[in-house]
XYZ file of N, CA and C in Angstrom:
786
model
N 116.017 1.593 -162.326
C 116.871 2.772 -162.845
C 115.878 3.882 -163.306
N 116.042 5.027 -162.861
C 115.196 6.176 -163.352
C 115.611 6.604 -164.686
N 114.790 6.763 -165.651
C 115.076 7.225 -166.970
C 114.797 8.666 -167.203
N 115.215 9.155 -168.347
C 114.763 10.659 -168.627
C 113.272 10.758 -168.749
N 112.583 9.804 -169.237
C 111.174 9.958 -169.350
C 110.473 9.830 -167.925
N 111.160 9.080 -167.051
C 110.635 9.141 -165.658
C 110.730 10.495 -165.002
N 111.856 11.160 -165.251
C 112.098 12.501 -164.635
C 111.067 13.498 -165.332
N 110.765 13.273 -166.746
C 109.830 14.140 -167.279
C 108.461 13.953 -166.821
N 108.118 12.664 -166.500
C 106.767 12.351 -166.000
C 106.566 12.969 -164.564
N 107.678 12.928 -163.721
C 107.508 13.511 -162.433
C 107.293 14.996 -162.587
N 108.052 15.694 -163.323
C 107.889 17.068 -163.525
C 106.515 17.559 -164.056
N 106.065 16.813 -165.112
C 104.660 17.065 -165.569
C 103.594 16.806 -164.469
N 103.727 15.795 -163.638
C 102.728 15.518 -162.627
C 102.723 16.672 -161.591
N 103.904 17.272 -161.385
C 104.073 18.273 -160.318
C 103.824 19.726 -160.958
N 103.538 19.691 -162.307
C 103.333 20.974 -163.032
C 104.617 21.913 -162.935
N 105.730 21.339 -162.942
C 106.952 22.018 -162.975
C 107.486 22.385 -164.347
N 107.763 23.577 -164.725
C 108.189 23.851 -166.078
C 109.492 23.012 -166.441
N 109.515 22.434 -167.646
C 110.629 21.590 -168.027
C 110.547 21.481 -169.526
N 111.806 21.463 -170.088
C 111.921 21.373 -171.555
C 112.760 20.082 -171.953
N 112.261 19.482 -173.204
C 112.991 18.332 -173.659
C 113.572 18.737 -175.001
N 114.926 18.610 -175.134
C 115.589 18.843 -176.339
C 116.050 17.522 -177.022
N 115.722 17.525 -178.297
C 115.963 16.291 -179.061
C 116.706 16.726 -180.378
N 117.862 16.020 -180.703
C 118.527 16.159 -181.991
C 117.743 15.478 -183.034
N 117.214 16.341 -183.947
C 116.454 15.699 -185.044
C 117.186 15.577 -186.368
N 118.348 16.210 -186.565
C 119.287 16.148 -187.665
C 120.614 16.396 -187.267
N 121.563 15.597 -187.867
C 122.996 15.829 -187.609
C 123.494 14.706 -186.671
N 124.805 14.964 -186.258
C 125.447 14.069 -185.324
C 124.632 13.930 -184.076
N 124.443 12.712 -183.586
C 123.680 12.313 -182.365
C 122.211 12.384 -182.559
N 121.738 12.249 -183.774
C 120.344 12.203 -184.036
C 119.632 11.280 -183.054
N 118.535 11.804 -182.443
C 117.766 10.964 -181.530
C 118.223 11.132 -180.187
N 119.273 11.719 -179.835
C 119.746 11.868 -178.378
C 118.905 13.078 -177.854
N 118.630 12.968 -176.462
C 117.759 13.903 -175.808
C 118.429 14.460 -174.505
N 118.050 15.650 -174.295
C 118.409 16.344 -173.024
C 117.203 16.940 -172.338
N 117.082 16.659 -171.151
C 115.859 17.174 -170.331
C 116.405 18.341 -169.429
N 115.819 19.394 -169.622
C 116.273 20.730 -168.949
C 115.130 21.280 -168.110
N 115.230 21.145 -166.714
C 114.290 21.678 -165.843
C 114.587 23.155 -165.588
N 113.584 23.880 -165.134
C 113.803 25.326 -164.841
C 114.736 25.501 -163.734
N 114.814 24.479 -162.857
C 115.749 24.621 -161.683
C 116.363 23.188 -161.548
N 117.627 23.204 -161.295
C 118.267 21.867 -161.007
C 119.107 21.390 -162.153
N 119.541 20.114 -162.168
C 120.442 19.531 -163.127
C 119.719 18.907 -164.256
N 120.417 19.061 -165.491
C 119.894 18.418 -166.661
C 119.965 16.868 -166.504
N 119.186 16.289 -167.424
C 119.249 14.828 -167.416
C 119.507 14.367 -168.827
N 120.537 13.530 -169.164
C 120.742 13.135 -170.537
C 121.703 13.884 -171.197
N 122.042 13.670 -172.445
C 123.102 14.412 -173.208
C 122.795 14.299 -174.742
N 123.210 15.317 -175.397
C 123.111 15.421 -176.910
C 124.400 14.893 -177.565
N 125.289 14.426 -176.790
C 126.435 13.903 -177.361
C 127.762 14.635 -177.204
N 127.690 15.955 -176.774
C 128.833 16.930 -176.716
C 128.522 17.863 -175.562
N 129.404 17.910 -174.521
C 129.075 18.804 -173.433
C 128.828 20.333 -173.911
N 129.612 20.747 -174.832
C 129.548 22.154 -175.221
C 128.107 22.354 -175.941
N 127.716 21.374 -176.698
C 126.373 21.433 -177.245
C 125.312 21.353 -176.173
N 125.482 20.478 -175.169
C 124.542 20.406 -174.062
C 124.395 21.726 -173.365
N 125.531 22.432 -173.170
C 125.613 23.739 -172.551
C 124.798 24.812 -173.318
N 125.040 24.878 -174.630
C 124.378 25.848 -175.442
C 122.864 25.541 -175.560
N 122.542 24.347 -175.709
C 121.055 23.974 -175.851
C 120.329 24.221 -174.480
N 120.945 23.800 -173.436
C 120.329 24.034 -172.160
C 120.044 25.515 -171.831
N 120.965 26.414 -172.256
C 120.800 27.802 -172.134
C 119.558 28.218 -172.885
N 119.484 27.763 -174.194
C 118.337 28.198 -175.012
C 117.062 27.587 -174.512
N 117.185 26.365 -173.943
C 115.993 25.741 -173.453
C 115.398 26.584 -172.321
N 116.321 26.985 -171.383
C 115.838 27.878 -170.356
C 115.079 29.107 -170.918
N 115.729 29.707 -171.870
C 114.985 30.812 -172.547
C 113.687 30.440 -173.082
N 113.512 29.380 -173.645
C 112.248 28.828 -174.212
C 111.303 28.629 -173.128
N 111.700 28.038 -172.040
C 110.852 27.767 -170.935
C 110.206 29.034 -170.344
N 111.165 30.141 -170.308
C 110.707 31.490 -169.712
C 109.605 32.052 -170.542
N 109.689 31.740 -171.825
C 108.726 32.313 -172.842
C 107.656 31.304 -173.104
N 107.700 30.103 -172.474
C 106.655 29.217 -172.814
C 106.663 28.766 -174.258
N 107.801 28.768 -174.879
C 107.915 28.597 -176.306
C 108.449 27.314 -176.817
N 108.049 26.711 -177.957
C 108.569 25.485 -178.518
C 109.084 25.824 -179.880
N 110.223 25.178 -180.264
C 110.669 25.445 -181.671
C 111.924 24.737 -181.955
N 112.530 25.128 -183.152
C 113.692 24.483 -183.798
C 114.820 25.370 -183.489
N 116.030 24.825 -183.117
C 117.271 25.586 -183.063
C 118.316 24.945 -183.852
N 119.349 25.711 -184.414
C 120.425 25.210 -185.143
C 121.723 25.460 -184.521
N 122.729 24.522 -184.517
C 124.062 24.736 -183.817
C 125.076 24.068 -184.678
N 126.391 24.418 -184.249
C 127.409 23.699 -184.694
C 127.499 22.337 -183.951
N 128.382 21.473 -184.380
C 128.585 20.162 -183.669
C 129.004 20.312 -182.207
N 129.565 21.348 -181.918
C 129.906 21.610 -180.462
C 129.258 22.768 -179.813
N 127.999 23.157 -180.353
C 127.162 24.099 -179.816
C 127.361 25.523 -180.281
N 128.145 25.643 -181.421
C 128.471 26.941 -181.955
C 127.171 27.629 -182.568
N 126.988 28.873 -182.209
C 125.808 29.598 -182.824
C 126.009 29.838 -184.283
N 124.847 30.100 -184.989
C 124.924 30.460 -186.376
C 125.607 29.333 -187.308
N 125.397 28.106 -186.873
C 125.802 27.006 -187.614
C 124.630 26.057 -187.825
N 124.717 25.105 -188.746
C 123.504 24.301 -188.963
C 123.910 22.829 -189.153
N 125.013 22.385 -188.522
C 125.304 20.941 -188.556
C 124.412 20.114 -187.666
N 123.835 20.776 -186.657
C 122.913 19.975 -185.773
C 121.615 20.706 -185.625
N 120.554 20.044 -185.825
C 119.183 20.718 -185.595
C 118.567 19.992 -184.425
N 118.094 20.902 -183.483
C 117.614 20.486 -182.166
C 116.101 20.971 -182.037
N 115.219 20.090 -181.663
C 113.803 20.491 -181.343
C 113.743 20.676 -179.812
N 113.450 21.881 -179.424
C 113.262 22.133 -178.129
C 111.744 22.256 -177.708
N 111.153 21.407 -176.911
C 109.818 21.314 -176.614
C 109.652 21.858 -175.207
N 108.778 22.921 -174.988
C 108.613 23.462 -173.610
C 107.285 22.951 -172.979
N 107.426 22.392 -171.878
C 106.250 22.006 -171.028
C 105.993 23.052 -170.102
N 105.509 24.183 -170.471
C 105.198 25.292 -169.599
C 104.212 26.322 -170.214
N 103.330 26.782 -169.404
C 102.458 27.792 -169.984
C 103.367 29.101 -170.183
N 102.949 29.974 -171.086
C 103.632 31.279 -171.200
C 103.494 32.133 -169.922
N 104.465 32.884 -169.741
C 104.455 33.807 -168.478
C 103.367 34.728 -168.744
N 102.746 35.242 -167.656
C 101.700 36.187 -167.639
C 102.157 37.558 -167.325
N 101.586 38.538 -167.955
C 101.732 39.885 -167.578
C 100.376 40.492 -167.318
N 100.167 41.063 -166.207
C 98.947 41.696 -165.688
C 99.236 43.188 -165.718
N 98.459 43.869 -166.566
C 98.686 45.397 -166.676
C 97.449 46.103 -166.095
N 97.623 46.928 -165.094
C 96.511 47.596 -164.480
C 96.634 49.080 -164.996
N 95.517 49.554 -165.600
C 95.399 50.949 -166.115
C 95.235 50.851 -167.667
N 94.120 51.091 -168.073
C 93.799 50.970 -169.568
C 94.098 52.347 -170.252
N 95.376 52.606 -170.399
C 96.011 53.898 -170.825
C 96.840 53.594 -172.097
N 97.251 54.638 -172.820
C 98.048 54.552 -173.943
C 99.302 53.688 -173.710
N 99.952 53.834 -172.569
C 101.188 53.167 -172.196
C 100.805 51.638 -172.093
N 99.584 51.293 -171.687
C 99.254 49.916 -171.618
C 99.098 49.302 -172.922
N 98.651 49.954 -173.929
C 98.507 49.440 -175.254
C 99.989 49.209 -175.906
N 100.835 50.071 -175.628
C 102.172 49.877 -176.238
C 102.841 48.729 -175.470
N 102.702 48.670 -174.200
C 103.357 47.611 -173.314
C 102.712 46.269 -173.763
N 101.394 46.182 -173.978
C 100.838 44.835 -174.496
C 101.519 44.394 -175.700
N 101.663 45.409 -176.691
C 102.311 44.851 -177.899
C 103.708 44.437 -177.738
N 104.419 45.149 -176.852
C 105.856 44.748 -176.625
C 105.951 43.388 -175.793
N 105.036 43.196 -174.956
C 104.953 42.000 -174.096
C 104.582 40.753 -174.996
N 103.825 40.926 -175.975
C 103.457 39.778 -176.906
C 104.632 39.395 -177.722
N 105.467 40.321 -177.998
C 106.710 39.937 -178.732
C 107.563 39.016 -177.930
N 107.474 39.135 -176.611
C 108.269 38.298 -175.620
C 107.409 36.973 -175.244
N 106.304 36.834 -175.978
C 105.492 35.662 -175.684
C 104.734 35.574 -174.381
N 104.442 36.713 -173.906
C 103.666 36.892 -172.592
C 102.149 36.674 -172.943
N 101.470 36.100 -172.030
C 99.959 36.062 -172.069
C 99.517 37.290 -171.291
N 98.917 38.323 -171.885
C 98.723 39.635 -171.385
C 97.226 39.860 -171.054
N 97.011 40.312 -169.751
C 95.746 40.726 -169.235
C 95.778 42.222 -168.884
N 94.869 42.977 -169.491
C 94.676 44.432 -169.209
C 93.435 44.560 -168.315
N 93.676 45.248 -167.261
C 92.503 45.358 -166.308
C 92.259 46.898 -165.844
N 91.032 47.255 -165.827
C 90.713 48.590 -165.366
C 89.324 48.625 -164.885
N 88.955 49.363 -163.926
C 87.578 49.402 -163.417
C 86.702 50.271 -164.202
N 87.255 50.967 -165.134
C 86.514 51.901 -165.996
C 86.053 51.315 -167.342
N 84.835 50.834 -167.524
C 84.443 50.123 -168.786
C 84.541 50.960 -170.026
N 84.573 52.270 -169.871
C 84.801 53.081 -171.103
C 86.126 52.861 -171.625
N 87.107 52.659 -170.793
C 88.545 52.520 -171.281
C 88.988 51.041 -171.530
N 88.431 50.189 -170.736
C 88.897 48.751 -170.791
C 88.045 47.937 -171.724
N 88.364 48.175 -173.026
C 87.587 47.463 -174.035
C 88.513 46.674 -175.031
N 88.027 45.524 -175.534
C 88.974 44.712 -176.544
C 89.359 45.549 -177.649
N 88.470 46.567 -178.134
C 88.819 47.339 -179.314
C 90.072 48.194 -179.050
N 90.242 48.603 -177.884
C 91.439 49.468 -177.505
C 92.686 48.660 -177.312
N 92.491 47.364 -176.996
C 93.692 46.521 -176.766
C 93.490 45.237 -177.533
N 93.681 45.227 -178.870
C 93.404 44.057 -179.737
C 94.421 43.014 -179.419
N 95.681 43.385 -179.014
C 96.813 42.441 -178.873
C 96.644 41.623 -177.547
N 95.845 42.197 -176.557
C 95.787 41.550 -175.281
C 94.981 40.232 -175.337
N 95.366 39.226 -174.497
C 94.709 38.046 -174.431
C 93.410 38.086 -173.736
N 93.343 39.112 -172.801
C 92.088 39.276 -171.945
C 92.020 40.764 -171.539
N 90.868 41.356 -171.694
C 90.592 42.622 -171.159
C 89.529 42.550 -170.052
N 89.909 42.883 -168.798
C 89.013 42.668 -167.706
C 88.501 44.086 -167.122
N 87.233 44.219 -166.905
C 86.641 45.422 -166.276
C 86.430 45.005 -164.874
N 87.310 45.482 -163.911
C 87.248 45.222 -162.460
C 88.307 46.011 -161.753
N 88.164 45.979 -160.411
C 89.119 46.596 -159.596
C 90.400 45.704 -159.400
N 91.598 46.250 -159.406
C 92.738 45.375 -159.391
C 92.743 44.352 -158.290
N 92.396 44.775 -157.026
C 92.457 43.872 -155.906
C 91.438 42.795 -156.047
N 90.353 42.992 -156.769
C 89.397 41.884 -156.974
C 89.935 40.964 -158.001
N 90.519 41.345 -159.080
C 91.134 40.447 -160.025
C 92.229 39.587 -159.306
N 93.129 40.310 -158.559
C 94.282 39.603 -157.943
C 93.681 38.546 -156.845
N 92.624 38.823 -156.357
C 92.106 37.952 -155.332
C 91.708 36.571 -156.123
N 91.363 36.651 -157.378
C 90.962 35.499 -158.092
C 92.277 34.840 -158.656
N 93.158 35.613 -159.256
C 94.212 34.939 -160.092
C 95.539 35.031 -159.249
N 95.712 35.785 -158.147
C 96.887 35.945 -157.402
C 97.616 34.585 -157.031
N 96.857 33.637 -156.405
C 97.503 32.411 -155.923
C 98.049 31.641 -157.163
N 97.688 31.884 -158.385
C 98.347 31.108 -159.477
C 99.531 31.806 -160.133
N 99.841 33.047 -159.838
C 100.987 33.722 -160.316
C 102.242 33.238 -159.672
N 103.360 33.208 -160.466
C 104.621 32.727 -160.073
C 105.732 33.768 -160.363
N 106.930 33.318 -160.169
C 108.116 34.199 -160.335
C 108.346 34.492 -161.819
N 107.684 33.755 -162.658
C 107.823 33.979 -164.100
C 106.963 35.046 -164.568
N 105.948 35.486 -163.737
C 105.011 36.438 -164.175
C 105.305 37.838 -163.755
N 104.615 38.826 -164.341
C 104.771 40.237 -164.045
C 103.569 40.996 -163.821
N 103.590 41.913 -162.992
C 102.498 42.914 -162.877
C 103.005 44.245 -163.100
N 102.383 45.036 -163.939
C 102.822 46.451 -164.260
C 101.534 47.371 -164.008
N 101.736 48.263 -163.036
C 100.616 49.207 -162.590
C 100.984 50.578 -163.197
N 99.953 50.989 -164.126
C 100.192 52.189 -164.927
C 99.135 53.214 -164.591
N 98.409 53.085 -163.518
C 97.178 53.916 -163.337
C 97.420 55.357 -162.851
N 98.519 55.649 -162.147
C 98.824 57.036 -161.631
C 97.702 57.580 -160.762
N 96.901 56.719 -160.096
C 95.800 57.185 -159.206
C 95.814 56.278 -158.027
N 96.010 56.926 -156.875
C 96.185 56.290 -155.612
C 94.938 55.337 -155.281
N 93.763 55.632 -155.681
C 92.599 54.798 -155.397
C 92.647 53.510 -156.198
N 93.524 53.419 -157.299
C 93.707 52.223 -158.072
C 95.033 51.545 -157.576
N 96.139 52.386 -157.771
C 97.402 51.663 -157.532
C 97.681 51.169 -156.068
N 97.353 51.885 -155.128
C 97.630 51.503 -153.770
C 96.970 50.127 -153.497
N 95.597 49.922 -153.663
C 95.049 48.584 -153.491
C 95.718 47.451 -154.464
N 96.026 47.911 -155.676
C 96.687 47.070 -156.570
C 98.073 46.546 -156.047
N 98.910 47.407 -155.506
C 100.204 47.122 -154.974
C 100.021 46.219 -153.717
N 99.120 46.627 -152.834
C 98.963 45.811 -151.722
C 98.601 44.383 -152.007
N 97.659 44.211 -152.955
C 97.239 42.858 -153.434
C 98.422 42.075 -154.147
N 99.119 42.823 -154.851
C 100.171 42.290 -155.696
C 101.285 41.683 -154.822
N 101.586 42.442 -153.687
C 102.592 42.051 -152.817
C 102.263 40.741 -152.079
N 101.015 40.308 -152.095
C 100.657 39.097 -151.443
C 100.779 37.904 -152.469
N 101.352 38.195 -153.757
C 101.499 37.072 -154.712
C 102.990 36.809 -154.787
N 103.328 35.787 -155.501
C 104.744 35.332 -155.827
C 105.293 35.833 -157.136
N 104.547 36.889 -157.584
C 104.930 37.420 -158.889
C 106.402 37.878 -158.909
N 107.097 37.599 -160.016
C 108.506 37.875 -160.117
C 108.918 39.354 -160.296
N 107.951 40.184 -160.974
C 108.336 41.505 -161.307
C 107.042 42.292 -160.952
N 107.200 43.404 -160.067
C 106.151 44.422 -159.812
C 106.601 45.717 -160.087
N 106.139 46.327 -161.189
C 106.550 47.625 -161.540
C 105.437 48.582 -161.487
N 105.752 49.894 -161.149
C 104.692 50.865 -160.846
C 105.112 52.161 -161.600
N 104.247 52.775 -162.336
C 104.592 53.959 -163.215
C 104.295 55.200 -162.168
N 105.021 56.298 -162.446
C 104.818 57.470 -161.814
C 106.140 58.234 -161.531
N 106.057 59.583 -161.340
C 107.282 60.273 -161.066
C 107.835 59.988 -159.654
N 109.002 60.429 -159.362
C 109.589 60.237 -158.015
C 108.680 60.878 -156.895
N 108.201 62.058 -157.220
C 107.396 62.637 -156.171
C 106.082 61.915 -155.998
N 105.564 61.334 -157.062
C 104.349 60.544 -157.041
C 104.638 59.315 -156.256
N 105.780 58.784 -156.464
C 106.151 57.482 -155.672
C 106.350 57.741 -154.322
N 106.961 58.822 -153.915
C 107.112 59.184 -152.409
C 105.734 59.295 -151.780
N 104.867 59.951 -152.418
C 103.482 59.919 -151.892
C 102.916 58.642 -151.766
N 103.132 57.779 -152.782
C 102.591 56.369 -152.849
C 103.170 55.538 -151.707
N 104.439 55.817 -151.387
C 105.125 54.986 -150.401
C 104.439 55.345 -148.996
N 104.168 56.531 -148.808
C 103.578 57.004 -147.492
C 102.177 56.363 -147.448
N 101.440 56.334 -148.528
C 100.130 55.749 -148.489
C 100.193 54.203 -148.140
N 101.264 53.548 -148.754
C 101.367 52.136 -148.577
C 101.848 51.817 -147.158
N 102.720 52.585 -146.635
C 103.039 52.458 -145.268
C 101.900 52.634 -144.258
N 101.030 53.628 -144.608
C 99.803 53.779 -143.848
C 98.941 52.621 -143.869
N 98.947 51.764 -145.033
C 98.204 50.591 -145.139
C 98.766 49.361 -144.507
N 100.071 49.537 -143.796
C 100.656 48.506 -143.064
C 101.694 47.808 -143.914
N 102.027 48.281 -145.125
C 103.110 47.674 -145.898
C 104.470 47.888 -145.339
N 105.271 46.833 -145.181
C 106.629 47.028 -144.548
C 107.609 47.547 -145.560
N 108.659 48.127 -144.964
C 109.779 48.514 -145.869
C 110.331 47.361 -146.569
N 110.519 46.184 -145.960
C 111.011 45.089 -146.576
C 110.102 44.660 -147.931
N 108.874 44.748 -147.758
C 108.010 44.317 -148.862
C 108.050 45.403 -149.974
N 108.293 46.678 -149.594
C 108.401 47.791 -150.559
C 109.640 47.656 -151.495
N 110.629 46.927 -150.955
C 111.925 46.671 -151.853
C 111.459 45.864 -153.036
N 110.425 45.239 -153.171
C 110.031 44.528 -154.322
C 109.502 45.429 -155.542
N 109.175 46.630 -155.191
C 108.619 47.575 -156.110
C 109.767 48.082 -157.105
N 109.489 48.053 -158.275
C 110.391 48.759 -159.348
C 109.585 49.992 -159.822
N 110.056 51.149 -159.135
C 109.347 52.379 -159.289
C 110.340 53.552 -159.162
N 110.272 54.462 -160.110
C 109.511 54.547 -161.304
C 109.925 53.293 -162.239
N 108.835 52.807 -162.881
C 108.975 51.566 -163.711
C 109.978 51.763 -164.886
N 110.735 50.693 -165.283
C 111.539 50.693 -166.345
C 112.976 51.149 -166.214
N 113.775 50.788 -167.323
C 115.147 51.257 -167.200
C 115.297 52.548 -167.718
N 116.430 53.229 -167.552
C 116.783 54.640 -167.821
C 117.305 54.568 -169.286
N 116.486 54.377 -170.285
C 116.851 54.362 -171.667
C 116.663 55.698 -172.467
N 116.144 56.733 -171.673
C 115.877 57.966 -172.294
C 114.533 57.852 -173.163
N 113.650 56.988 -172.642
C 112.417 56.772 -173.385
C 111.486 58.060 -173.272
N 110.737 58.377 -174.263
C 109.878 59.437 -174.234
C 108.433 59.068 -174.660
N 108.305 58.190 -175.662
C 106.984 57.781 -176.199
C 106.442 56.543 -175.355
N 105.162 56.248 -175.537
C 104.691 55.038 -174.897
C 105.381 53.799 -175.378
N 105.674 53.738 -176.662
C 106.345 52.602 -177.257
C 107.783 52.433 -176.705
N 108.541 53.621 -176.542
C 109.850 53.547 -175.991
C 109.904 53.140 -174.581
N 108.836 53.646 -173.777
C 108.621 53.301 -172.377
C 108.366 51.815 -172.277
N 107.599 51.248 -173.158
C 107.262 49.846 -173.140
C 108.532 49.046 -173.289
N 109.405 49.366 -174.164
C 110.736 48.707 -174.310
C 111.553 48.809 -173.110
N 111.520 49.969 -172.409
C 112.270 50.111 -171.191
C 111.694 49.281 -169.991
N 110.434 49.083 -170.086
C 109.695 48.190 -169.044
C 110.189 46.751 -169.242
N 109.963 46.298 -170.519
C 110.348 44.930 -170.894
C 111.812 44.664 -170.664
N 112.660 45.627 -170.871
C 114.113 45.492 -170.621
C 114.366 45.344 -169.208
N 113.644 46.011 -168.330
C 113.917 45.787 -166.824
C 113.296 44.464 -166.407
N 112.310 43.994 -167.029
C 111.674 42.613 -166.711
C 112.783 41.604 -167.021
N 113.411 41.727 -168.187
C 114.312 40.696 -168.677
C 115.595 40.727 -167.676
N 115.974 41.921 -167.345
C 117.108 42.118 -166.476
C 116.916 41.519 -165.073
N 115.666 41.818 -164.585
C 115.308 41.262 -163.169
C 115.180 39.720 -163.281
N 114.650 39.141 -164.325
C 114.586 37.739 -164.430
C 116.029 37.039 -164.420
N 116.953 37.851 -165.066
C 118.372 37.353 -165.181
C 119.142 37.638 -163.855
N 118.480 38.417 -162.945
C 119.249 38.646 -161.707
C 120.253 39.797 -161.892
N 120.148 40.736 -162.789
C 121.048 41.800 -163.108
C 120.638 43.051 -162.401
N 121.556 43.538 -161.668
C 121.225 44.812 -160.827
C 121.789 46.125 -161.494
N 122.847 45.827 -162.297
C 123.503 46.885 -163.047
C 123.488 46.595 -164.579
N 122.911 47.479 -165.351
C 122.851 47.201 -166.779
C 123.809 48.124 -167.519
N 124.661 47.382 -168.359
C 125.654 48.169 -169.170
C 125.605 47.723 -170.634
N 126.104 48.573 -171.561
C 126.234 48.102 -172.882
C 127.155 46.892 -173.002
N 126.717 45.996 -173.866
C 127.507 44.660 -174.064
C 128.980 45.007 -174.452
N 129.176 46.213 -175.044
C 130.464 46.572 -175.603
C 131.400 46.737 -174.311
N 130.857 47.051 -173.152
C 131.652 47.277 -171.943
C 131.630 46.191 -171.023
N 130.962 45.166 -171.427
C 130.956 43.970 -170.577
C 132.167 42.939 -170.893
N 132.828 42.510 -169.917
C 133.953 41.647 -170.151
C 133.637 40.161 -169.744
N 132.591 39.932 -169.046
C 132.121 38.575 -168.645
C 131.356 37.950 -169.844
N 131.019 36.679 -169.772
C 130.211 36.063 -170.861
C 128.951 36.776 -171.033
N 128.551 36.905 -172.345
C 127.351 37.546 -172.742
C 126.063 36.929 -172.131
N 126.061 35.461 -172.284
C 124.915 34.814 -171.725
C 125.154 34.294 -170.302
N 124.238 34.759 -169.425
C 124.333 34.333 -168.041
C 123.754 32.987 -167.795
């Protein structure tokens, strides 16, 4: 008979993201629920509504590569503390690769770290790509985008993001071509609409198909009225969250009639 731990071992050997939720205090103490990033959960915490609430939060923890304590009501109610659940994520944090060592990159790095991303800033210009300018980044790389992606591209997954902020065809066109060869989940490119039209023509000249171009989020970010680098960083991160959730139309929650949590 296959046990919860057997399923966990299979996922770990396959390096598939998975979370293990355990009731550490309250009704059902000791009960466990195994939550894969795809597929059915295994086990139960003793109440189907609690299972639903915890599995939702466990998927969020997996997306961030985070581990921590959550509190619920006995039936999964938020903002209660009858049940304490430890959610352990077996997944590396998602990666964000930022091309272009510009002011917007510094603001985006700070915002991405709040979302638990492991952030790499890359630029071929050593005078700009320095750790002192990007202290929050996990890694600052002096190299051309296509060369970096040749090394790390095969390891990128749908949990990861690439943001190209260079505004320069000699940087962003090779970066986009290389990024389209990866399985990255979000590919955003900064620039005005006229800049993007010119960029699309250059990409088509490089042999990029119209189908591949549909993966681009350009101009990058959601229409939040952002003006500063910090506000722009929020709009980019908001678009990444919406893309990960599969949302094509973004509305204020006050106008949404469907469940808040998807």
